[in-house]
Coordinates of C-alpha atoms in Angstrom, one line a residue:
Chain A
M1 CA 48.8 42.0 -35.2
N2 CA 50.9 39.4 -33.3
G3 CA 49.5 37.1 -30.7
A4 CA 51.3 38.7 -27.7
L5 CA 49.9 42.1 -28.4
A6 CA 46.4 40.7 -28.9
E7 CA 46.7 39.0 -25.5
I8 CA 47.8 42.2 -23.9
E9 CA 44.9 44.1 -25.4
H10 CA 42.5 41.4 -24.2
L11 CA 44.0 41.6 -20.7
L12 CA 43.7 45.4 -20.7
R13 CA 40.1 45.2 -21.7
R14 CA 39.2 42.8 -19.0
L15 CA 40.9 44.9 -16.4
T16 CA 39.4 48.2 -17.5
P17 CA 36.1 48.0 -15.6
V18 CA 37.8 46.6 -12.5
V19 CA 40.4 49.4 -12.4
L20 CA 37.9 52.1 -13.3
S21 CA 35.3 51.0 -10.8
G22 CA 37.8 50.8 -8.0
L23 CA 39.0 54.3 -8.7
V24 CA 35.5 55.8 -9.0
A25 CA 34.5 54.0 -5.8
R26 CA 37.3 55.7 -4.0
Y27 CA 37.4 59.2 -5.6
G28 CA 34.1 59.7 -7.2
Q29 CA 34.6 62.0 -10.2
F30 CA 33.6 59.5 -12.8
E31 CA 34.8 61.8 -15.7
A32 CA 38.3 62.4 -14.3
C33 CA 38.8 58.8 -13.4
E34 CA 37.7 57.6 -16.8
D35 CA 40.1 60.0 -18.5
A36 CA 42.9 58.8 -16.2
V37 CA 42.2 55.2 -16.8
Q38 CA 42.2 55.8 -20.6
E39 CA 45.6 57.4 -20.3
A40 CA 46.9 54.5 -18.2
L41 CA 45.6 52.0 -20.8
A42 CA 47.3 53.9 -23.6
D43 CA 50.6 53.9 -21.7
A44 CA 50.2 50.2 -20.9
V45 CA 49.6 49.2 -24.6
V46 CA 52.9 50.9 -25.5
Q47 CA 55.0 49.8 -22.5
W48 CA 53.9 46.3 -21.7
P49 CA 54.8 44.8 -25.1
R50 CA 58.2 46.4 -24.8
D51 CA 58.9 45.8 -21.1
G52 CA 56.8 42.7 -20.4
V53 CA 53.5 42.5 -18.6
P54 CA 53.9 43.5 -15.0
D55 CA 53.4 40.9 -12.2
N56 CA 50.4 42.9 -10.9
P57 CA 48.9 44.3 -14.0
R58 CA 45.8 45.7 -12.2
G59 CA 48.0 47.4 -9.6
W60 CA 50.1 48.9 -12.3
L61 CA 47.1 50.4 -14.0
V62 CA 45.6 51.7 -10.7
T63 CA 48.9 53.3 -9.8
A64 CA 49.3 54.9 -13.3
A65 CA 45.8 56.2 -13.3
R66 CA 46.0 57.5 -9.8
R67 CA 49.2 59.4 -10.7
T68 CA 47.4 61.1 -13.5
L69 CA 44.5 62.0 -11.2
V70 CA 46.7 63.4 -8.5
D71 CA 48.7 65.4 -11.2
S72 CA 45.6 66.9 -12.5
W73 CA 44.4 67.8 -9.0
R74 CA 47.7 69.6 -8.3
S75 CA 46.8 72.3 -10.8
E76 CA 45.2 75.2 -9.0
A77 CA 42.0 75.4 -11.0
A78 CA 41.4 71.6 -10.8
R79 CA 41.9 71.6 -7.0
R80 CA 39.4 74.4 -6.5
R81 CA 36.9 72.4 -8.7
R82 CA 37.5 69.3 -6.7
E83 CA 37.0 71.0 -3.3
H84 CA 33.8 72.4 -4.7
D85 CA 32.7 69.1 -6.0
V86 CA 33.6 67.1 -2.9
A87 CA 31.9 69.7 -0.6
V88 CA 28.8 70.4 -2.6
R89 CA 28.1 67.5 -5.0
D90 CA 29.5 64.4 -3.5
P91 CA 29.5 64.8 0.3
S92 CA 29.6 61.1 0.8
V93 CA 32.6 60.4 -1.5
A94 CA 35.6 59.4 0.5
G95 CA 38.7 61.4 -0.6
P96 CA 42.2 60.0 -0.5
A97 CA 42.6 61.5 3.0
V98 CA 40.0 59.1 4.5
P99 CA 41.6 56.0 6.0
G100 CA 40.0 52.7 5.0
A101 CA 39.2 54.0 1.5
D102 CA 42.6 52.7 0.4
V103 CA 41.6 49.2 1.7
R104 CA 38.4 49.3 -0.2
A105 CA 40.0 50.1 -3.5
E106 CA 42.4 47.3 -3.3
D107 CA 40.0 44.8 -1.9
G108 CA 39.3 42.2 -4.5
V109 CA 36.0 41.1 -2.9
S110 CA 34.3 44.4 -3.6
G111 CA 35.8 44.5 -7.1
A112 CA 33.0 42.5 -8.6
D113 CA 30.3 44.6 -6.9
D114 CA 32.0 47.8 -8.1
T115 CA 31.9 46.6 -11.7
L116 CA 28.2 46.1 -11.4
V117 CA 27.9 49.6 -10.0
L118 CA 29.9 50.9 -12.9
L119 CA 27.5 49.2 -15.2
F120 CA 24.6 50.9 -13.5
L121 CA 26.3 54.2 -13.9
C122 CA 27.0 53.7 -17.6
C123 CA 23.3 52.7 -18.1
H124 CA 21.9 55.5 -16.1
P125 CA 18.3 56.0 -17.2
A126 CA 18.8 59.8 -17.6
L127 CA 21.4 59.2 -20.4
T128 CA 20.4 59.0 -24.0
V129 CA 20.6 55.6 -25.6
P130 CA 23.7 56.4 -27.7
S131 CA 25.4 57.6 -24.6
Q132 CA 24.5 54.5 -22.7
L133 CA 25.9 52.3 -25.5
A134 CA 29.1 54.3 -25.9
L135 CA 29.8 54.6 -22.2
T136 CA 29.2 50.9 -21.6
L137 CA 31.5 49.9 -24.4
R138 CA 34.2 52.2 -23.1
A139 CA 34.0 51.7 -19.4
V140 CA 32.8 48.1 -19.1
A141 CA 33.8 46.4 -22.4
G142 CA 37.1 48.4 -22.3
L143 CA 37.0 49.4 -26.0
T144 CA 39.0 52.4 -27.0
T145 CA 37.3 55.5 -28.5
A146 CA 38.7 54.6 -31.9
Q147 CA 37.3 51.0 -31.7
I148 CA 33.8 52.2 -30.6
A149 CA 33.9 54.8 -33.4
A150 CA 34.8 52.2 -36.0
A151 CA 32.1 49.9 -34.7
F152 CA 29.4 52.6 -35.1
H153 CA 30.8 53.9 -38.4
V154 CA 31.3 57.4 -37.1
P155 CA 34.5 59.5 -37.0
E156 CA 36.7 59.1 -33.9
A157 CA 36.4 62.8 -33.0
T158 CA 32.6 62.5 -33.1
M159 CA 32.6 59.5 -30.8
S160 CA 35.1 61.1 -28.5
Q161 CA 32.7 64.0 -28.1
R162 CA 29.8 61.7 -27.5
I163 CA 31.6 60.0 -24.7
R164 CA 32.7 63.2 -23.2
R165 CA 29.1 64.5 -23.2
A166 CA 27.9 61.1 -21.8
K167 CA 30.2 61.4 -18.8
Q168 CA 29.0 65.0 -18.2
D169 CA 25.4 63.8 -18.5
V170 CA 26.1 61.2 -15.8
R171 CA 27.3 64.0 -13.5
A172 CA 24.4 66.3 -14.4
A173 CA 21.9 63.5 -13.7
G174 CA 23.4 63.1 -10.3
G175 CA 24.8 59.7 -11.1
R176 CA 26.5 58.5 -8.0
F177 CA 28.9 55.5 -7.6
E178 CA 26.6 53.5 -5.4
R179 CA 24.3 50.6 -5.9
P180 CA 20.7 51.6 -6.6
V181 CA 18.4 51.2 -3.6
P182 CA 16.7 47.8 -3.5
A183 CA 13.4 49.2 -4.7
D184 CA 15.1 50.6 -7.8
L185 CA 17.3 47.6 -8.5
P186 CA 15.0 45.5 -10.7
G187 CA 14.2 48.5 -12.9
R188 CA 17.9 49.5 -13.2
L189 CA 18.9 46.0 -14.0
A190 CA 16.2 46.0 -16.7
V191 CA 17.8 49.0 -18.3
V192 CA 21.3 47.4 -18.1
R193 CA 19.9 44.3 -19.9
Q194 CA 18.2 46.5 -22.5
V195 CA 21.5 48.4 -23.2
V196 CA 23.4 45.2 -23.7
Y197 CA 20.7 43.9 -26.1
L198 CA 20.8 47.2 -28.0
I199 CA 24.6 46.9 -28.4
F200 CA 24.0 43.4 -29.7
N201 CA 21.5 44.6 -32.3
E202 CA 23.8 47.3 -33.5
G203 CA 26.2 44.6 -34.5
H204 CA 26.8 44.9 -38.2
T205 CA 26.2 42.0 -40.4
A206 CA 28.6 43.1 -43.1
T207 CA 31.6 41.8 -41.4
S208 CA 31.5 38.8 -39.2
G209 CA 34.1 38.4 -36.5
G210 CA 35.7 41.9 -36.6
G211 CA 39.3 42.2 -35.3
L212 CA 40.4 44.6 -32.6
D213 CA 40.5 47.4 -35.1
R214 CA 36.8 47.1 -35.7
P215 CA 35.3 45.1 -33.0
D216 CA 32.2 43.0 -33.5
L217 CA 29.4 44.7 -31.5
A218 CA 27.5 41.5 -31.2
E219 CA 30.5 39.8 -29.7
E220 CA 31.1 42.7 -27.4
A221 CA 27.5 42.5 -26.1
I222 CA 27.9 38.8 -25.5
R223 CA 31.1 39.5 -23.5
V224 CA 29.4 42.1 -21.4
A225 CA 26.4 39.8 -20.9
R226 CA 28.8 37.1 -19.7
L227 CA 30.3 39.5 -17.3
L228 CA 26.9 40.5 -16.1
R229 CA 26.0 36.9 -15.6
E230 CA 29.1 36.4 -13.4
L231 CA 28.0 39.4 -11.4
R232 CA 24.3 38.3 -11.2
P233 CA 24.3 34.5 -11.4
D234 CA 20.8 34.2 -10.0
D235 CA 19.2 36.6 -12.4
A236 CA 17.2 34.5 -14.8
E237 CA 16.6 37.3 -17.2
V238 CA 20.3 37.9 -17.5
A239 CA 20.8 34.3 -18.3
G240 CA 17.9 34.4 -20.8
L241 CA 19.4 37.4 -22.5
L242 CA 22.8 35.7 -22.8
A243 CA 21.1 32.6 -24.2
L244 CA 19.1 34.6 -26.6
M245 CA 22.2 36.4 -28.0
L246 CA 24.2 33.2 -28.3
L247 CA 21.4 31.5 -30.2
V248 CA 20.8 34.5 -32.5
H249 CA 24.5 35.1 -33.1
A250 CA 24.9 31.4 -34.0
R251 CA 22.8 32.0 -37.1
R252 CA 24.7 35.0 -38.4
P253 CA 27.0 33.2 -40.9
A254 CA 23.9 32.2 -42.8
R255 CA 22.1 35.6 -42.6
Q256 CA 23.4 37.5 -45.6
G257 CA 23.9 36.5 -49.2
P258 CA 26.6 37.6 -51.6
D259 CA 24.2 40.1 -53.1
G260 CA 23.9 41.8 -49.7
A261 CA 20.3 40.7 -49.3
L262 CA 19.3 39.2 -46.0
I263 CA 18.3 35.5 -46.0
P264 CA 15.3 34.8 -43.9
L265 CA 15.3 32.1 -41.3
D266 CA 13.4 29.6 -43.4
E267 CA 15.8 29.8 -46.3
Q268 CA 19.1 29.8 -44.3
D269 CA 21.7 27.1 -44.8
R270 CA 21.5 25.6 -41.3
G271 CA 24.9 23.9 -41.9
L272 CA 26.4 27.3 -41.6
W273 CA 25.0 27.9 -38.1
D274 CA 27.6 27.9 -35.3
H275 CA 26.5 24.7 -33.4
G276 CA 28.9 25.4 -30.6
L277 CA 27.1 28.6 -29.8
I278 CA 23.8 26.9 -30.2
G279 CA 24.8 24.2 -27.7
A280 CA 26.0 26.8 -25.3
G281 CA 22.8 28.8 -25.6
L282 CA 20.6 25.7 -25.2
D283 CA 22.6 24.5 -22.1
L284 CA 22.2 27.9 -20.5
L285 CA 18.5 28.1 -21.2
H286 CA 17.8 24.6 -19.9
A287 CA 19.7 25.5 -16.7
V288 CA 17.7 28.6 -16.1
L289 CA 14.2 27.9 -17.2
G290 CA 11.9 27.4 -14.3
R291 CA 14.5 28.6 -11.8
G292 CA 13.2 32.2 -11.6
P293 CA 10.2 34.2 -12.8
V294 CA 9.8 33.9 -16.5
G295 CA 10.7 37.1 -18.3
P296 CA 10.7 38.3 -21.9
Y297 CA 14.4 37.4 -22.6
Q298 CA 13.9 33.9 -21.4
V299 CA 10.8 33.5 -23.6
Q300 CA 12.6 35.0 -26.7
A301 CA 15.5 32.6 -26.0
A302 CA 13.1 29.7 -25.8
I303 CA 11.7 30.7 -29.2
A304 CA 15.2 31.0 -30.6
A305 CA 16.0 27.6 -29.1
L306 CA 13.0 26.0 -31.0
H307 CA 14.3 27.4 -34.2
A308 CA 17.9 26.3 -33.4
E309 CA 16.8 22.8 -32.6
A310 CA 14.9 22.3 -35.9
E311 CA 17.1 20.5 -38.4
T312 CA 15.1 21.9 -41.3
A313 CA 12.7 24.8 -41.6
E314 CA 9.9 22.4 -42.2
S315 CA 10.5 20.5 -39.0
T316 CA 10.1 23.7 -36.9
D317 CA 7.7 23.3 -33.9
W318 CA 5.5 26.2 -34.8
P319 CA 2.6 25.3 -32.4
Q320 CA 5.0 25.6 -29.5
I321 CA 6.5 28.8 -30.9
L322 CA 3.0 30.2 -31.2
A323 CA 2.3 29.4 -27.6
L324 CA 5.5 31.2 -26.6
Y325 CA 4.6 34.3 -28.6
Q326 CA 1.3 34.3 -26.8
V327 CA 3.2 34.3 -23.5
L328 CA 5.6 37.0 -24.8
E329 CA 2.7 39.2 -25.8
R330 CA 1.4 39.2 -22.3
L331 CA 4.8 39.8 -20.8
A332 CA 6.1 42.5 -23.2
P333 CA 3.6 43.5 -25.8
S334 CA 4.9 45.3 -28.8
L335 CA 4.2 45.6 -32.5
M336 CA 7.2 43.4 -33.3
V337 CA 5.9 40.7 -31.0
S338 CA 2.5 40.9 -32.6
L339 CA 3.9 40.6 -36.1
S340 CA 6.0 37.7 -35.1
R341 CA 3.0 36.1 -33.5
A342 CA 1.1 36.7 -36.8
V343 CA 3.8 34.8 -38.7
A344 CA 3.5 31.9 -36.2
V345 CA -0.3 32.0 -36.5
A346 CA 0.1 31.7 -40.3
H347 CA 2.4 28.7 -39.9
V348 CA 0.0 26.9 -37.6
H349 CA -3.4 28.0 -39.0
G350 CA -2.6 29.2 -42.5
P351 CA -1.8 32.6 -44.0
V352 CA -5.3 33.9 -44.1
A353 CA -5.4 33.6 -40.2
G354 CA -2.2 35.4 -40.1
L355 CA -3.5 38.2 -42.3
A356 CA -6.6 38.5 -40.2
M357 CA -4.4 39.0 -37.1
I358 CA -2.5 41.8 -38.7
G359 CA -5.7 43.4 -39.8
S360 CA -6.7 43.5 -36.1
L361 CA -3.6 45.5 -35.1
G362 CA -4.3 49.1 -34.1
A363 CA -3.9 51.7 -36.8
D364 CA -1.3 53.5 -34.7
A365 CA 0.8 50.4 -34.4
R366 CA 0.5 49.8 -38.1
A367 CA 1.5 53.3 -39.0
A368 CA 4.5 53.4 -36.7
H369 CA 6.2 50.4 -38.3
S370 CA 4.4 50.2 -41.5
H371 CA 7.2 48.8 -43.6
R372 CA 7.5 45.8 -41.2
V373 CA 3.8 45.3 -41.4
D374 CA 3.9 45.5 -45.2
A375 CA 6.8 43.0 -45.3
V376 CA 4.9 40.4 -43.3
R377 CA 1.7 41.0 -45.2
G378 CA 3.7 40.5 -48.4
H379 CA 4.9 37.1 -47.2
L380 CA 1.4 36.0 -46.2
L381 CA -0.2 37.3 -49.3
E382 CA 2.3 35.5 -51.3
R383 CA 1.5 32.3 -49.5
T384 CA -2.2 32.7 -50.2
G385 CA -1.3 33.0 -53.9
D386 CA -2.3 36.7 -54.3
S387 CA 0.9 37.7 -56.2
D388 CA -0.3 41.2 -57.2
A389 CA -1.2 42.2 -53.6
A390 CA 2.0 40.6 -52.3
R391 CA 4.2 42.4 -54.8
E392 CA 2.5 45.7 -53.9
A393 CA 3.1 45.0 -50.2
Y394 CA 6.8 44.1 -50.7
L395 CA 7.3 47.3 -52.8
R396 CA 5.7 49.4 -50.1
A397 CA 7.9 47.8 -47.5
A398 CA 11.0 48.3 -49.7
R399 CA 10.2 52.0 -50.0
G400 CA 9.8 52.3 -46.3
T401 CA 12.8 50.5 -45.0
A402 CA 16.1 52.2 -44.0
N403 CA 18.0 48.9 -43.9
T404 CA 20.0 48.1 -47.1
A405 CA 19.9 44.3 -46.7
E406 CA 16.2 44.3 -46.0
R407 CA 15.5 46.5 -49.0
R408 CA 17.5 44.4 -51.3
Y409 CA 15.6 41.3 -50.1
L410 CA 12.2 42.9 -50.5
Q411 CA 13.0 44.1 -54.0
I412 CA 14.2 40.7 -55.0
R413 CA 11.1 39.1 -53.5
A414 CA 8.8 41.5 -55.4
A415 CA 10.7 41.0 -58.6
R416 CA 10.3 37.2 -58.3
L417 CA 6.6 37.5 -58.2
A418 CA 6.6 39.7 -61.3
D419 CA 8.9 37.1 -63.1
H420 CA 6.4 34.3 -62.3
R421 CA 3.6 36.3 -63.7
S422 CA 5.1 36.9 -67.1
Chain B
M1 CA 41.7 64.7 -54.3
K2 CA 38.3 63.7 -53.2
Y3 CA 35.3 63.2 -55.4
M4 CA 31.7 62.7 -54.7
L5 CA 29.9 60.2 -56.9
M6 CA 26.2 60.7 -56.8
L7 CA 23.7 58.2 -58.0
F8 CA 20.5 59.5 -59.3
G9 CA 17.7 57.0 -59.9
G10 CA 14.0 56.6 -60.3
A11 CA 12.2 54.4 -57.7
C12 CA 14.3 51.3 -57.7
E13 CA 11.4 49.0 -58.4
P14 CA 11.2 45.8 -60.3
T15 CA 10.1 46.0 -64.0
P16 CA 10.4 43.5 -66.8
E17 CA 14.0 44.7 -67.3
R18 CA 14.7 44.6 -63.6
S19 CA 14.2 41.0 -62.6
A20 CA 15.1 39.3 -59.4
E21 CA 18.5 38.4 -60.9
W22 CA 19.1 42.0 -61.8
F23 CA 18.6 43.0 -58.2
Q24 CA 20.8 40.3 -57.1
G25 CA 23.4 41.5 -59.5
L26 CA 23.0 45.0 -58.3
G27 CA 23.6 43.9 -54.7
E28 CA 26.7 42.0 -55.7
L29 CA 28.0 45.0 -57.7
M30 CA 27.6 47.4 -54.8
M31 CA 29.2 45.1 -52.3
S32 CA 32.1 44.3 -54.6
L33 CA 32.7 48.0 -55.3
D34 CA 32.6 48.9 -51.7
A35 CA 35.1 46.1 -51.0
E36 CA 37.3 47.2 -53.9
L37 CA 37.3 50.9 -52.9
Q38 CA 38.0 49.9 -49.3
A39 CA 40.9 47.6 -50.2
A40 CA 42.4 50.2 -52.4
G41 CA 42.3 52.7 -49.6
E42 CA 40.1 55.0 -51.7
L43 CA 36.8 54.8 -49.8
V44 CA 36.1 57.9 -47.7
A45 CA 32.3 57.4 -47.3
G46 CA 29.5 55.6 -49.0
H47 CA 25.8 55.6 -48.2
G48 CA 22.6 54.6 -49.8
L49 CA 19.6 56.8 -49.0
V50 CA 16.1 55.7 -48.2
D51 CA 13.5 55.9 -50.9
A52 CA 13.0 59.4 -52.3
T53 CA 9.3 59.4 -51.5
K54 CA 10.3 59.5 -47.8
A55 CA 12.3 62.7 -48.2
R56 CA 11.1 66.1 -47.0
T57 CA 12.4 69.3 -48.4
V58 CA 12.6 72.6 -46.7
R59 CA 12.3 75.7 -48.9
F60 CA 12.2 79.4 -48.2
V61 CA 8.7 80.5 -49.0
D62 CA 7.3 83.9 -48.2
A63 CA 10.0 84.8 -45.8
A64 CA 10.1 81.6 -43.9
P65 CA 11.5 78.0 -44.1
V66 CA 8.7 75.6 -45.0
P67 CA 9.0 71.8 -45.1
T68 CA 7.1 69.8 -47.6
D69 CA 6.9 66.2 -48.5
G70 CA 9.0 64.8 -51.2
P71 CA 12.6 65.2 -52.6
F72 CA 14.1 68.4 -53.9
A73 CA 13.9 67.5 -57.5
E74 CA 10.3 66.8 -58.4
V75 CA 11.5 64.8 -61.3
K76 CA 11.8 61.1 -62.0
E77 CA 15.3 60.8 -60.8
A78 CA 16.3 61.7 -57.2
L79 CA 19.5 61.2 -55.3
A80 CA 19.6 57.6 -54.3
G81 CA 23.1 57.4 -52.7
Y82 CA 26.7 58.5 -53.0
W83 CA 30.3 57.6 -52.5
V84 CA 33.1 59.9 -51.6
I85 CA 36.4 58.6 -52.7
E86 CA 40.0 59.8 -52.5
A87 CA 41.3 59.3 -56.0
G88 CA 41.8 61.1 -59.3
E89 CA 39.0 62.2 -61.6
E90 CA 39.8 59.4 -64.1
R91 CA 39.3 56.8 -61.4
A92 CA 36.1 58.5 -60.2
L93 CA 34.7 58.5 -63.7
E94 CA 35.8 54.8 -64.1
I95 CA 33.8 53.8 -61.0
A96 CA 30.8 55.8 -62.1
S97 CA 30.9 54.2 -65.5
R98 CA 30.9 50.8 -64.1
V99 CA 27.8 51.6 -62.0
V100 CA 26.0 53.3 -64.9
A101 CA 26.7 50.4 -67.2
Y102 CA 24.7 48.2 -64.9
T103 CA 22.0 50.5 -63.5
R104 CA 21.5 52.8 -66.5
F105 CA 20.8 55.6 -64.0
P106 CA 22.9 58.8 -64.3
M107 CA 25.8 59.6 -61.9
E108 CA 27.2 62.9 -61.2
V109 CA 30.9 63.2 -60.3
R110 CA 32.1 66.3 -58.6
Q111 CA 35.2 67.2 -56.7
V112 CA 34.9 67.8 -53.0
M113 CA 36.3 71.1 -51.6
N114 CA 39.3 70.8 -49.4
D115 CA 39.7 72.9 -46.2
S116 CA 43.4 73.3 -46.2
L117 CA 44.7 76.8 -45.6
D118 CA 47.9 76.6 -47.6
Q119 CA 47.4 75.9 -51.3

């Protein structure tokens, strides 16, 4: 793909949430507006390379989308539905006949706010997680259905349906294009942050730096997080989330071997880490720590920073990491946090102490994520020198995991112990 | 034409013959095959499955569907994964042979039905 086309695609993606949010602010009808914007984008991607990028690209898209909307309203059935909707469902939505609504849609000052409201809509708590992810990637990240489908390894038709259903679910949940009330705002922001982090975690490790054909979800999540940071510059947890993702993403080039097995942190070639991203993550973290209430993303970012700053695995500041996990466990307790703390305990107080900690975890917790528990137990047992028990634990973990890279890693780990025995 | 290549295996666990290097080689084989099929435009789908001990099977027993633990085939070798490729039978057999040469597990190769109305 040539550079000019790529630039146009990037421009269109940046404009998507701005254009869409402006239209939904004015007309309501999230579904119809989203469809209309998609059509306008599809037209632009054909016409702009041919005719040149218009002087006012955003205005061009708004006009094109609005034309599609009006055309669809002209059909008798659609008009009846709209009148019904406007009268019954969205009495507060200003239709095109209301003066002043035009000004708001064109007003750049409210544009940023509208994008934030759009994010809230896409991350509506009533939606399923897959719907939240797909809708956010479509409406805020500006990916096409084909791109989102490719990123999630599902057929395009399937993803198209998922997005259609998601938009319907927004309507069914009574999702309105308005900022949540102040009391709800922190909770809704937490959901938005969570959705962004989930997108990040869906990023496939198999291909790094996907092109526009198959976008890299980790990079998309970082883009949306940057956007969110622009919209909420005083939100320390947003900054923490972005810092965390930058620091974790920096390690990706070192995370998988040619045999498809994952390479754990202490074995990674740190020369392969992206030190530019690490620098950006560290700078962001230092700017934000202490500026607002400490939250789980900031703490996780601080832990990631300690790993990133260690030149070798051996020089890692484990006592400090352990202290941070203790904080994290108070802020956002979970089995994964407890397991990670057990690993830190083992580094500071020895593997037996780590094993004891795991033993103290509730039976429910152990059962729910048993293969993770087994994997950590395997590591710690190996470090105590109990090869047979370690091998057993690794094999149990390998049988329990649904992740290919993780399974390969655990099988190799178990096999190494058998090799040493004989 | 499309073919499904099904890999049947026992629990893929380390043994004296299956060392760490063997597992590493297996990983490299799988990754390179995926890449080769992808590059040739032949790959339609390819998935590994979780361990067969995690499977559940629903059978019709006494006039009702009944789920039980375990895979369908209560034998040593269960379905471990599959590819669907768009290629001729020769090519499908060639791919399967390369995998079997390494894993020594059997692979079934069967044509996938097409849904076209004019044939």
